[in-house]
Tab-separated table of C-alpha atoms in Angstrom:
chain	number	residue	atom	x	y	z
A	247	UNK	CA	45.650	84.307	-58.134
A	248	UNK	CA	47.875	84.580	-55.370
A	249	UNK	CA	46.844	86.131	-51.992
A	250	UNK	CA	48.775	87.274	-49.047
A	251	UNK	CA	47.858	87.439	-44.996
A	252	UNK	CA	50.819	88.493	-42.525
A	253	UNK	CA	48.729	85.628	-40.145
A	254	UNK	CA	51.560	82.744	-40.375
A	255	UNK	CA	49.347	80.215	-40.416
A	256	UNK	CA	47.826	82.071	-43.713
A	257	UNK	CA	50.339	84.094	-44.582
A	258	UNK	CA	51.136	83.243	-48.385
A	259	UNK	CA	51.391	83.850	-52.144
A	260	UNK	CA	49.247	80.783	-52.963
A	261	UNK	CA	48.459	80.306	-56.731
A	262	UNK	CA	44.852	80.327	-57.985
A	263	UNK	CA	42.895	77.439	-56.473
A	264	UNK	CA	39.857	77.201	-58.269
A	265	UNK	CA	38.261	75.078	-55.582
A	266	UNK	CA	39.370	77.194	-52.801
A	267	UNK	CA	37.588	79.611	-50.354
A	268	UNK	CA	39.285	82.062	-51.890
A	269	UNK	CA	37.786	81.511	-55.716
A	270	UNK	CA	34.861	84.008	-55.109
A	271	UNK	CA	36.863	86.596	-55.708
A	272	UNK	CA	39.912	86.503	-58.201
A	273	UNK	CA	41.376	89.896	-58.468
A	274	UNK	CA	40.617	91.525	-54.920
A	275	UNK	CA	42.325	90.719	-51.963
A	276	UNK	CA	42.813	92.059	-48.174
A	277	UNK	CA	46.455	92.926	-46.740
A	278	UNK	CA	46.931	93.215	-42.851
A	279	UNK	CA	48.794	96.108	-41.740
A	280	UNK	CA	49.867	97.027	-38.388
A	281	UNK	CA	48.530	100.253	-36.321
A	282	UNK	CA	51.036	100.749	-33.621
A	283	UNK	CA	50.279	103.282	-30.808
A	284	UNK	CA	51.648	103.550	-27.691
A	285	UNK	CA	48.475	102.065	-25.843
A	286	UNK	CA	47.965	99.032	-28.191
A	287	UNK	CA	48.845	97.330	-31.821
A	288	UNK	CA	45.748	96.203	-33.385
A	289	UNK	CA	45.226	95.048	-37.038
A	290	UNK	CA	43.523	97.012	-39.462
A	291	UNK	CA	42.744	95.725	-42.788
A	292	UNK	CA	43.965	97.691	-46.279
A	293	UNK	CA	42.453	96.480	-49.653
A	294	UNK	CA	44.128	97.565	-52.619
A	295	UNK	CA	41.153	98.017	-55.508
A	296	UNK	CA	41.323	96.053	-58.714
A	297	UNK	CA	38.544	96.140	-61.425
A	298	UNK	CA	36.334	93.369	-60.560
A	299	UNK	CA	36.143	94.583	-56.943
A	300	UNK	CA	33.016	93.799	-55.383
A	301	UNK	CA	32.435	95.202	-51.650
A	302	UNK	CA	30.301	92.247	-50.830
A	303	UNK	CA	33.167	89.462	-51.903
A	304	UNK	CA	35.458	90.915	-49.727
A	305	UNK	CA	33.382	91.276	-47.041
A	306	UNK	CA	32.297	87.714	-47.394
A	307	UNK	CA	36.280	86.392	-47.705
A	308	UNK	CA	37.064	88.423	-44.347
A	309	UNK	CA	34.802	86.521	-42.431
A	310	UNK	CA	36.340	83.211	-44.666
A	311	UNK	CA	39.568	84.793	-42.937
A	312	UNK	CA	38.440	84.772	-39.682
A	313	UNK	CA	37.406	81.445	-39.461
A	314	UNK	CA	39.971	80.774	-41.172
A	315	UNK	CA	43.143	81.937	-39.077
A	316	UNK	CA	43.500	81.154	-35.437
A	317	UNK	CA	44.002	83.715	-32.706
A	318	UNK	CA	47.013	82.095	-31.722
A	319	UNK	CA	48.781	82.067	-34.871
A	320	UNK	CA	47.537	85.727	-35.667
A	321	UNK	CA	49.020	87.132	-32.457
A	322	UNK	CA	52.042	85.391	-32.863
A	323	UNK	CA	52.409	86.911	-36.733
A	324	UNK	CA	51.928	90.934	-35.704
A	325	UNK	CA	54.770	89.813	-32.834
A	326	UNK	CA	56.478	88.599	-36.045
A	327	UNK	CA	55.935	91.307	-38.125
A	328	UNK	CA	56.773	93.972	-35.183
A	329	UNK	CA	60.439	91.949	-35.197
A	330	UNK	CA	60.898	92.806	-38.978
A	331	UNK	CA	59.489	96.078	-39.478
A	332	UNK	CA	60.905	97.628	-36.380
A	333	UNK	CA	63.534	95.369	-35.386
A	334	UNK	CA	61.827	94.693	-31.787
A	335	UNK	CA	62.827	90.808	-30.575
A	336	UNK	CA	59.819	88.511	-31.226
A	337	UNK	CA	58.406	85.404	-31.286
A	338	UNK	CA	58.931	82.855	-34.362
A	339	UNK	CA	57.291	79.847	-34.418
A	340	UNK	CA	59.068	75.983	-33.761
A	341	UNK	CA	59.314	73.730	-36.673
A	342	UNK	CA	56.868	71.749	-34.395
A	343	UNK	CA	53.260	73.622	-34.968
A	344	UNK	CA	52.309	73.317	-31.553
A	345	UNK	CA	54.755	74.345	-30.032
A	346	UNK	CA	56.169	78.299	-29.801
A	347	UNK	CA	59.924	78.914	-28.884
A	348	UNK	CA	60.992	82.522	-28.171
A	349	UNK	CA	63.600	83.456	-30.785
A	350	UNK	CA	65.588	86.895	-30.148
A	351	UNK	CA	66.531	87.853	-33.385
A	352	UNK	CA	69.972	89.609	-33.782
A	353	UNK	CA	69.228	92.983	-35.783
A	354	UNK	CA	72.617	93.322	-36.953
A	355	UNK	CA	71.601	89.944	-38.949
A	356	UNK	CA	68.157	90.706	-40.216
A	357	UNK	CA	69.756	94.733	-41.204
A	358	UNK	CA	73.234	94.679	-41.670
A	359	UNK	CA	73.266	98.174	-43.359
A	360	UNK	CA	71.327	100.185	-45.861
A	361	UNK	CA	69.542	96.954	-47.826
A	362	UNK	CA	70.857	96.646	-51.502
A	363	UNK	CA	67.682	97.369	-53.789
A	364	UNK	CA	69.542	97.671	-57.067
A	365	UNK	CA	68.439	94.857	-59.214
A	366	UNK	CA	71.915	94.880	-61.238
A	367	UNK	CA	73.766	94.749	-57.820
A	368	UNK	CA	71.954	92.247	-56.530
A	369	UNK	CA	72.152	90.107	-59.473
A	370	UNK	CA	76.182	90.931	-59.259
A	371	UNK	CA	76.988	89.970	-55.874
A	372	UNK	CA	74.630	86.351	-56.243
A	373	UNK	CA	76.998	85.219	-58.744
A	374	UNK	CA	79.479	82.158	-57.372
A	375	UNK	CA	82.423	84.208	-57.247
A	376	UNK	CA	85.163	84.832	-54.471
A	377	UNK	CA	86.865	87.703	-56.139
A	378	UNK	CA	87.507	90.412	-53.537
A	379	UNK	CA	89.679	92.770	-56.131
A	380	UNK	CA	86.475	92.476	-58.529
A	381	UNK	CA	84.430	93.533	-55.678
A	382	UNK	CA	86.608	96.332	-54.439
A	383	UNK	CA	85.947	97.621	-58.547
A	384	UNK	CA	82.109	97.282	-58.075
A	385	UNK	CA	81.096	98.731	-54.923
A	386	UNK	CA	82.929	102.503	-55.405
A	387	UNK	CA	81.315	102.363	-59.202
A	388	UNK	CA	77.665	101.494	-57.453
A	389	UNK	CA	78.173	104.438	-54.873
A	390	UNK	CA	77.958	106.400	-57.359
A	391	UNK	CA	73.997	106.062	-57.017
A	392	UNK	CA	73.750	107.798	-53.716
A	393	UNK	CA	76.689	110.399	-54.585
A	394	UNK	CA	74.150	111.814	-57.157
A	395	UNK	CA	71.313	111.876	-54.434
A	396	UNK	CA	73.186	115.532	-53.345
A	397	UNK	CA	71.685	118.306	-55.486
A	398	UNK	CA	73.420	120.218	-58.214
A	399	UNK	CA	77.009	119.689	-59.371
A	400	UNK	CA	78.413	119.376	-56.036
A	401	UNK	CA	77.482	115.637	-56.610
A	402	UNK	CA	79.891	115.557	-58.659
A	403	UNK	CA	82.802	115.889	-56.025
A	404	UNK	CA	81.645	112.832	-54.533
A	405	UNK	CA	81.144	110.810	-58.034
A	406	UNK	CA	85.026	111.813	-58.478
A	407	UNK	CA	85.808	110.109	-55.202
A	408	UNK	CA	84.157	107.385	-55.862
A	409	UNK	CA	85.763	107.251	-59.447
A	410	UNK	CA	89.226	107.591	-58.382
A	411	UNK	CA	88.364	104.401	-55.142
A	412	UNK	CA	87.798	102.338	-58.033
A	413	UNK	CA	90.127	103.074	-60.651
A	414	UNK	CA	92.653	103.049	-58.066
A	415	UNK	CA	91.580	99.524	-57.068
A	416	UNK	CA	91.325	98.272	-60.681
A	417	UNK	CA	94.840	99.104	-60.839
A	418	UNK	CA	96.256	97.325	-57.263
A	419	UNK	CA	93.987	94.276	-58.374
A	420	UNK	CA	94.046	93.864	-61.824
A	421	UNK	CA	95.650	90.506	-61.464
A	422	UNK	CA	94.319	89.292	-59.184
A	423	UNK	CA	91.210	89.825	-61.468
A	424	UNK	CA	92.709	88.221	-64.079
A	425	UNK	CA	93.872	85.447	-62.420
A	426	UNK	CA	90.088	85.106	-61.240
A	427	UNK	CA	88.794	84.136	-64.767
A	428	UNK	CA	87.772	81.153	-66.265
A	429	UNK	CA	90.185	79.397	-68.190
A	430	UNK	CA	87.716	79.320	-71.223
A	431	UNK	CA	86.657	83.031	-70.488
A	432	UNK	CA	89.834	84.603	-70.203
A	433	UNK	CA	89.797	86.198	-72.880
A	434	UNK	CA	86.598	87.996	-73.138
A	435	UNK	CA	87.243	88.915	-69.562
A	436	UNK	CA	90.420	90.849	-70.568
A	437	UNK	CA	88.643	92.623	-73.294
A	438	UNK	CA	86.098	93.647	-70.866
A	439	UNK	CA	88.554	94.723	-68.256
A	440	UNK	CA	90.286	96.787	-70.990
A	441	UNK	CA	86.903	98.281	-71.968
A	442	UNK	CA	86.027	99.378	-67.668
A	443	UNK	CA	89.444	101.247	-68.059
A	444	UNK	CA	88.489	103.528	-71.139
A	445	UNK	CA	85.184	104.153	-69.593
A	446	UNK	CA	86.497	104.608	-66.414
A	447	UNK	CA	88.697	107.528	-68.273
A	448	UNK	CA	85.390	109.032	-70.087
A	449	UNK	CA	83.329	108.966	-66.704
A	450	UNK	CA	87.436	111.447	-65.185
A	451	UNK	CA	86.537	113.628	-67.935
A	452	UNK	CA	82.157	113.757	-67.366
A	453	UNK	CA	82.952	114.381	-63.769
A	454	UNK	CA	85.712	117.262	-64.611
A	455	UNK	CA	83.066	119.087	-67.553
A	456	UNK	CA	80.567	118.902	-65.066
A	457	UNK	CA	78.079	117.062	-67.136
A	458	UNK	CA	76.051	115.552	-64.631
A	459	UNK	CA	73.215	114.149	-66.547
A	460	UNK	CA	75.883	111.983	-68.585
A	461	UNK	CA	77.139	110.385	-65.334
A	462	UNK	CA	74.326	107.237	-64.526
A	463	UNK	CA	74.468	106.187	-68.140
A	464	UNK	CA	78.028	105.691	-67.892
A	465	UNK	CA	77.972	104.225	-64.367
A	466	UNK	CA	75.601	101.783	-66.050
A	467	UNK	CA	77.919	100.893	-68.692
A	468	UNK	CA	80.543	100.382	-66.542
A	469	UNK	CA	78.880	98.226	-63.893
A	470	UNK	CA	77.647	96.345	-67.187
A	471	UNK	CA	81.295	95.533	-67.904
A	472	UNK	CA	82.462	94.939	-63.984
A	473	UNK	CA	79.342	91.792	-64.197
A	474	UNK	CA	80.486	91.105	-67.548
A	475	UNK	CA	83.756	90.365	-65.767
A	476	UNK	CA	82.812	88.574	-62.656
A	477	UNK	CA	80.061	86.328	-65.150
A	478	UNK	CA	83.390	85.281	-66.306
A	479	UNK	CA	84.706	84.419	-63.015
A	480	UNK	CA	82.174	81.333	-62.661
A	481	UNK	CA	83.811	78.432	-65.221
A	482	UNK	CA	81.183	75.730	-64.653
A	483	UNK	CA	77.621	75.506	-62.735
A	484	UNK	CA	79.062	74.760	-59.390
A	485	UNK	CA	76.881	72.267	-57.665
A	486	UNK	CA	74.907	69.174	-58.093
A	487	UNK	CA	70.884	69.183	-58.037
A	488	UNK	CA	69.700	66.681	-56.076
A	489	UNK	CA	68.972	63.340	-57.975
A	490	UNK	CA	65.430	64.079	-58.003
A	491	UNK	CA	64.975	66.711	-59.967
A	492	UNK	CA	68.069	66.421	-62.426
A	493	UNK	CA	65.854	65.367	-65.211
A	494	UNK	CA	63.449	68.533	-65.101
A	495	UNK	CA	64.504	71.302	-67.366
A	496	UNK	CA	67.290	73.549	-65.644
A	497	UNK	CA	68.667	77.168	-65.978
A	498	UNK	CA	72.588	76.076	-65.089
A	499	UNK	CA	73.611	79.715	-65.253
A	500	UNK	CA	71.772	83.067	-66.087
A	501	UNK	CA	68.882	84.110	-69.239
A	502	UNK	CA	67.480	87.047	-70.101
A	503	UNK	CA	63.752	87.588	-71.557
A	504	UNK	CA	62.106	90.101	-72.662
A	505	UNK	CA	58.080	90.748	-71.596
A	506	UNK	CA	56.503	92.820	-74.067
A	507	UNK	CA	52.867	93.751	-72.471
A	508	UNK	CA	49.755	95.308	-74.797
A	509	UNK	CA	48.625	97.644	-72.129
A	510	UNK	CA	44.824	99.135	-72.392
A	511	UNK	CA	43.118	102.056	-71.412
A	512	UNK	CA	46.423	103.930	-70.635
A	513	UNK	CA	47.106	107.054	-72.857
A	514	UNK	CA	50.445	107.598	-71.546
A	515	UNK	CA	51.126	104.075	-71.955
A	516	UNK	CA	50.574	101.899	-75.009
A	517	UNK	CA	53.047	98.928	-74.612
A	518	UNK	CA	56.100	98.101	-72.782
A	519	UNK	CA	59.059	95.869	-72.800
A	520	UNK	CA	60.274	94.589	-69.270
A	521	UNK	CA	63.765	93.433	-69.561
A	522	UNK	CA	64.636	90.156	-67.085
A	523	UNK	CA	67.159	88.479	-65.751
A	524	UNK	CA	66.782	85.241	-64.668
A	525	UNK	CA	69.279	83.539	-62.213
A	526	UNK	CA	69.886	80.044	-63.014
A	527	UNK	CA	72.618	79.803	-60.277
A	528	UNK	CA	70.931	80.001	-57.032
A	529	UNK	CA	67.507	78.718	-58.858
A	530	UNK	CA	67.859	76.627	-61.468
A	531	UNK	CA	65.081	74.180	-61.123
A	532	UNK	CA	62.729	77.515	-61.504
A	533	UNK	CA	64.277	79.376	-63.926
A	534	UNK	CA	64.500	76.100	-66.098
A	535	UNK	CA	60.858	75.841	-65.672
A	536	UNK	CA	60.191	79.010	-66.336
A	537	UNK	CA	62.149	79.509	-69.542
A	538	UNK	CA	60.737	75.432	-70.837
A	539	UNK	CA	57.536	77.716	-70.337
A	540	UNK	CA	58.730	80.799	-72.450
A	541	UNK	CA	60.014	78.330	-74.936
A	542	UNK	CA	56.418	77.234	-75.191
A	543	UNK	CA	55.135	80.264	-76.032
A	544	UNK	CA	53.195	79.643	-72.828
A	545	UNK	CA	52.987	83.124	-71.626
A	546	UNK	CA	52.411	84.754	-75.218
A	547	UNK	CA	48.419	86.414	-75.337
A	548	UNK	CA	48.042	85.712	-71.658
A	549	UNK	CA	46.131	88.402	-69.210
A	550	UNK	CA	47.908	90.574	-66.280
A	551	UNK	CA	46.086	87.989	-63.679
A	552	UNK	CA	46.741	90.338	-60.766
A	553	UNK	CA	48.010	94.009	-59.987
A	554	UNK	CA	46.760	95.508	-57.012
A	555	UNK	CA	49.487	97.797	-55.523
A	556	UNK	CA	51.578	94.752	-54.218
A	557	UNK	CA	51.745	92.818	-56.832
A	558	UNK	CA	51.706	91.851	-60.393
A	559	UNK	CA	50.842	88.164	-61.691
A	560	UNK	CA	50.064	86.392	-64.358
A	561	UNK	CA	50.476	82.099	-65.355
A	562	UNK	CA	47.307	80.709	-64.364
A	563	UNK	CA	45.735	79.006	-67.788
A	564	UNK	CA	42.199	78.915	-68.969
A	565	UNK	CA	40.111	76.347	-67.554
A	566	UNK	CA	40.339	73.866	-64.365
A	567	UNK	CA	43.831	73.885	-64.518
A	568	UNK	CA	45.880	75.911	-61.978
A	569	UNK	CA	49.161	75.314	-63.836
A	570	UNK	CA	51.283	74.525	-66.896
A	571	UNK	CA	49.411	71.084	-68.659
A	572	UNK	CA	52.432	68.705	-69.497
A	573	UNK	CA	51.558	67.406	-72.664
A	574	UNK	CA	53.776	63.850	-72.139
A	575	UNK	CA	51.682	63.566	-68.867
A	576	UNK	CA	48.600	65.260	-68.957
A	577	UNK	CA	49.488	66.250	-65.516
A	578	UNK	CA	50.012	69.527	-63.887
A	579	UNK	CA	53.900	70.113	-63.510
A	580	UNK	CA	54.486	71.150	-60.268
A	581	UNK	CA	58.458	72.028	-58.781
A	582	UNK	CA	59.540	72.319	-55.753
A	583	UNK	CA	59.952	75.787	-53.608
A	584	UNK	CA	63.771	76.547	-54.118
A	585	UNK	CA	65.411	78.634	-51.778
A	586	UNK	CA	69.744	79.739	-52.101
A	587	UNK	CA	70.631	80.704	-48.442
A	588	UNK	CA	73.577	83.319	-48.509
A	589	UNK	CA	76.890	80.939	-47.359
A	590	UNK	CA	75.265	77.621	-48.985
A	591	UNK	CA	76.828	76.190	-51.973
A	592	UNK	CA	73.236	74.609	-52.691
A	593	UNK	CA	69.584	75.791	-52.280
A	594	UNK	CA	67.247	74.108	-50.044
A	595	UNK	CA	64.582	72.241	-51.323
A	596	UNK	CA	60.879	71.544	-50.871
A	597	UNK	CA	60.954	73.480	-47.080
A	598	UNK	CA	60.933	77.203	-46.654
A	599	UNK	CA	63.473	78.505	-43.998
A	600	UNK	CA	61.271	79.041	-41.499
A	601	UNK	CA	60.229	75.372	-41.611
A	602	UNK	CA	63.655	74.114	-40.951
A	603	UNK	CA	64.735	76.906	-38.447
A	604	UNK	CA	66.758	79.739	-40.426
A	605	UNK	CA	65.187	82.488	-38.803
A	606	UNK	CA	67.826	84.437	-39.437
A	607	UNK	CA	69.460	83.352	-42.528
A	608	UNK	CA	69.446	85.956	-45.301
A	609	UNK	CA	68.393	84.807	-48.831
A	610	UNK	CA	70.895	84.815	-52.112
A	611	UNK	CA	68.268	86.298	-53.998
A	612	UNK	CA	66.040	88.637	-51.407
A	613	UNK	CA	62.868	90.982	-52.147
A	614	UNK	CA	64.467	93.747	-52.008
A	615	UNK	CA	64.232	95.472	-55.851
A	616	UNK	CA	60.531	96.927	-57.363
A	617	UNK	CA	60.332	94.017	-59.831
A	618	UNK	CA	61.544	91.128	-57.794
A	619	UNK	CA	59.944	87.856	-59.449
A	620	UNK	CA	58.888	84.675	-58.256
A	621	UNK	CA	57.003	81.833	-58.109
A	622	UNK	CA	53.293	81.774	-56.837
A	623	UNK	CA	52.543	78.262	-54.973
A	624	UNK	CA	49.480	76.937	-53.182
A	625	UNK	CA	48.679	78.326	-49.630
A	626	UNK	CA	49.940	74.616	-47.549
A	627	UNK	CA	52.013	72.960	-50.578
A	628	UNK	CA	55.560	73.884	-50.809
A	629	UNK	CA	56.316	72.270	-53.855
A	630	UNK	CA	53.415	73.330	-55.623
A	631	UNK	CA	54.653	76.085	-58.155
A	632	UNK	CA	53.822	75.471	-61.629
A	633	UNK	CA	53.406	78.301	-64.225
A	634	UNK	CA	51.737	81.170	-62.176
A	635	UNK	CA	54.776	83.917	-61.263
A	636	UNK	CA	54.406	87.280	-59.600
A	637	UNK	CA	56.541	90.453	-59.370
A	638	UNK	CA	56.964	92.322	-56.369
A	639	UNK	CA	56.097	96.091	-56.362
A	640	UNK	CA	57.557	97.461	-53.351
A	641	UNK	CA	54.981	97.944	-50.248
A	642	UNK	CA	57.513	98.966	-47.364
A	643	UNK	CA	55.431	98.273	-44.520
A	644	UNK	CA	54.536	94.919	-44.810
A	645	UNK	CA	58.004	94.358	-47.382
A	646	UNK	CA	60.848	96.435	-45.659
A	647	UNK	CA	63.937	95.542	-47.879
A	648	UNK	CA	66.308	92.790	-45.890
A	649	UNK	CA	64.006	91.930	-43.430
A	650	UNK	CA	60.729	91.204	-44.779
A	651	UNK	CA	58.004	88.298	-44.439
A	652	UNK	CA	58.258	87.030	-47.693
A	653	UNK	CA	61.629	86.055	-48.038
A	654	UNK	CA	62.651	82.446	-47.501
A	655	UNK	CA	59.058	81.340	-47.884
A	656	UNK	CA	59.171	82.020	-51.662
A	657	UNK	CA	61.215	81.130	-54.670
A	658	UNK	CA	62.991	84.495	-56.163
A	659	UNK	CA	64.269	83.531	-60.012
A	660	UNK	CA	65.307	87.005	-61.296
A	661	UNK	CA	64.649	90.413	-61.072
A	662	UNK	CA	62.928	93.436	-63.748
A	663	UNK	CA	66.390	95.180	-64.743
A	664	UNK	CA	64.996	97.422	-67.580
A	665	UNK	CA	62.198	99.188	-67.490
A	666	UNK	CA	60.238	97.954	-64.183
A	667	UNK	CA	58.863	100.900	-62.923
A	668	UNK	CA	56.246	100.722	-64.792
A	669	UNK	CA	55.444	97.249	-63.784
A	670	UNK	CA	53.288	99.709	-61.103
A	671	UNK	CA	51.315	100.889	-64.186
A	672	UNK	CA	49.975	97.161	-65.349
A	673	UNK	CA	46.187	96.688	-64.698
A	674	UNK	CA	44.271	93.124	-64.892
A	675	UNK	CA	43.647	92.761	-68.136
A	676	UNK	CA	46.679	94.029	-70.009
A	677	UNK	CA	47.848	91.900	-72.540
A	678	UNK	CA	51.102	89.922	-72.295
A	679	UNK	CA	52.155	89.809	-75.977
A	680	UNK	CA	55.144	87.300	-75.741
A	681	UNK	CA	57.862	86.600	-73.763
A	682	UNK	CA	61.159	86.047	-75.440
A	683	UNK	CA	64.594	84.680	-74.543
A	684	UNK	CA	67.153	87.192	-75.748
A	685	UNK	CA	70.190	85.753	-73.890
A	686	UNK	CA	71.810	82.511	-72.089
A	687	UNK	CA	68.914	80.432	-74.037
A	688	UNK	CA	72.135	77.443	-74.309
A	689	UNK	CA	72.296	77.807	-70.159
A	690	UNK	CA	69.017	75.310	-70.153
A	691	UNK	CA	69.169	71.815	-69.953
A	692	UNK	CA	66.519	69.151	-70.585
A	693	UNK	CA	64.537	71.126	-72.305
A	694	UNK	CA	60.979	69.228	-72.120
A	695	UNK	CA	59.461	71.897	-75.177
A	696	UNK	CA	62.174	70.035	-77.068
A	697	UNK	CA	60.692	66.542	-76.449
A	698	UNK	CA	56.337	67.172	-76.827
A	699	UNK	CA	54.799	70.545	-77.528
């Protein structure tokens, strides 16, 4: 399974090497937090309890730790970690691993205002669009969220402001919305557009009954159309994937699965269905890899790998392998850590952003959401992912949202939109029942379960 140190020279989601230091112990891992006082910051050490915890494992993999990590490298990470969490200047390291560099990070960069943590939002504003009129739409309807964060129907005041922001920019920008579609999608878009205005009239008359419990499922539905619109904005996968990995398969747009999970020894809890969203645009190589894998049926009857608090994974096969077995190889498959830097047109590949010197560039697709996935990759191997994926449950010292130590150094391919609190419910063990694509199933090219398997 994948662990995670805040030491840089450690500090990773690394997937389950069965040969590693690290194999005594499977399910139990330690975190490093920071204690800040006024006299000193020291490290303590917080383990999150699974069920094959054994005090004498992790005892045994701290002192694997120590030897492990460097003093160096572990000083430099709390100066790291003090930068992010508190937004105090400190040190980063040079792409040359000798040598240190002071870096004075500009907070206005690393927290440019209250971090979005809405999957759906997040999901809308990675889409390759330019379409400020669209945007003007969205961002009144998504207020709407901390409108209803005020108590009683006075909420409601504020919902109407925000209401009458958008419908009033609908209006002034309709056509420049239009004019904003794809050619081929034009259509649909208008019939979506025409659909935001009626339920932008039904949310006038919620707001003036006072019926405040109706008000978030209709937001919903109407941010539902305003992505349905923008979707329609994009008219072809805009970019070329480098030569090398044009022939693996590839997500060239957006899927959706569905995760249904047997879960045991829960009363309250018998099964769920986690709803995802996968985001072919700013990572296709993963998604495509991901959903050749769902295709596969790869995922159907396996375990809940890992859930300790942090995080919940699952991928890593029975036996010696550590990853997805291709059958027309009898290799591991292995991609490469895919990153989409916000202002790019293309992801990087194969380095993570801190290896080429982006300390401060912010990611297309961030941590920031309870149920942000990924991909799990070996500790020193960047382009090690294979099948073993995690999802983020929200931890917000060591994960604050827009500035936190894990973006940039891992692959984000889509986010838990329905249903993913109770991703924080999953125990090892629970049974993953099957994975399913409901949607966008036509957005992957060379399909390899297609071919053998």
């Amino acid at each position: 399974m994948a662990a995670i140190f805040s030491c840089h020279s450690c500090s990773s989601l690394f997937t389950n090497s069965k040969s590693s230091l690290f194999n005594n112990h499977k399910h139990s891992i330690n975190y490093i937090r920071l204690s800040h006082s006024p006299n000193n910051a020291s490290i303590r050490r917080f383990r999150p309890i699974c069920s094959s915890q054994n005090p004498n494992r992790l005892q045994s993999s701290d002192k694997q730790i120590d030897r492990f990590s460097g003093i160096k490298e572990c000083v430099l990470s709390v100066a790291l970690t003090i930068g992010l969490i508190t937004g105090v200047p400190s040190l980063s390291y040079a792409s040359n691993a000798g040598d240190v560099t002071p870096a004075l990070p500009d907070v206005a960069v690393l927290i440019s205002g209250p971090p979005i943590k809405d999957p759906g939002a997040l999901l809308r504003y990675a889409l390759p669009i330019d379409n400020k009129a669209i945007r003007e739409v969205q961002k009144p309807l998504e207020d709407i969220t901390d409108s209803l964060k005020v108590s009683g129907v006075k909420a409601l005041d504020s919902v109407e402001r925000n209401l009458k922001q958008a419908s009033r920019a609908l209006k002034q920008g309709k056509s420049m919305i239009i004019e904003g579609l794809a050619e081929s999608k034009k259509d649909h878009g208008i019939e979506l557009i025409g659909k935001l205005e009626v339920g932008m009239e039904e949310l006038q008359k919620i707001t003036e009954d006072r019926k405040r419990d109706a008000v978030i499922p209709k937001q919903k539905e109407l941010l539902q159309y305003v992505g349905g619109v923008e979707e329609d904005m994009v008219s072809a996968f805009p970019y070329e994937i480098p030569e090398e990995y044009q022939n693996m398969p590839l997500l060239k747009g957006r899927a959706t699965v569905d995760m249904k999970v047997k879960v045991k020894d829960n009363p309250n809890l018998e099964e769920c269905v986690f709803r995802i969203v996968l985001d072919g645009y700013n990572a296709p190589v993963t998604a495509g890899n991901f959903v050749d894998l769902v295709e596969r049926h790869f995922y159907d009857g396996m375990e809940i790998q890992r859930a300790d608090g942090f995080v919940v994974q699952t991928g890593d096969p029975e036996g010696p392998a550590e990853g997805f077995i291709d059958p027309s190889t009898e290799k591991t498959r292995t991609i490469p850590l895919e990153i989409m830097v916000e202002g790019e047109k293309a992801p990087v590949y194969g380095a993570t952003l801190e290896d080429i010197g982006l300390y401060k560039a912010q990611t297309k697709l961030p941590f920031n959401a309870f149920g942000t996935m990924a991909m799990a990759r070996e500790e020193f191997e960047n382009n090690s992912g294979s099948s073993q994926v995690f999802w983020l449950l929200k931890e917000s010292e060591l994960t604050p949202s827009n500035a936190n130590i894990l973006d940039g150094r891992y692959a984000v391919f889509g986010y838990v939109t329905e249903n993913e609190d109770f991703l924080a419910d999953l125990k090892v063990g629970d049974v993953i029942e099957s994975v399913q694509v409901v949607a966008g199933l036509d957005n992957l090219v060379n399909p390899s379960y297609k071919i053998v398997g």
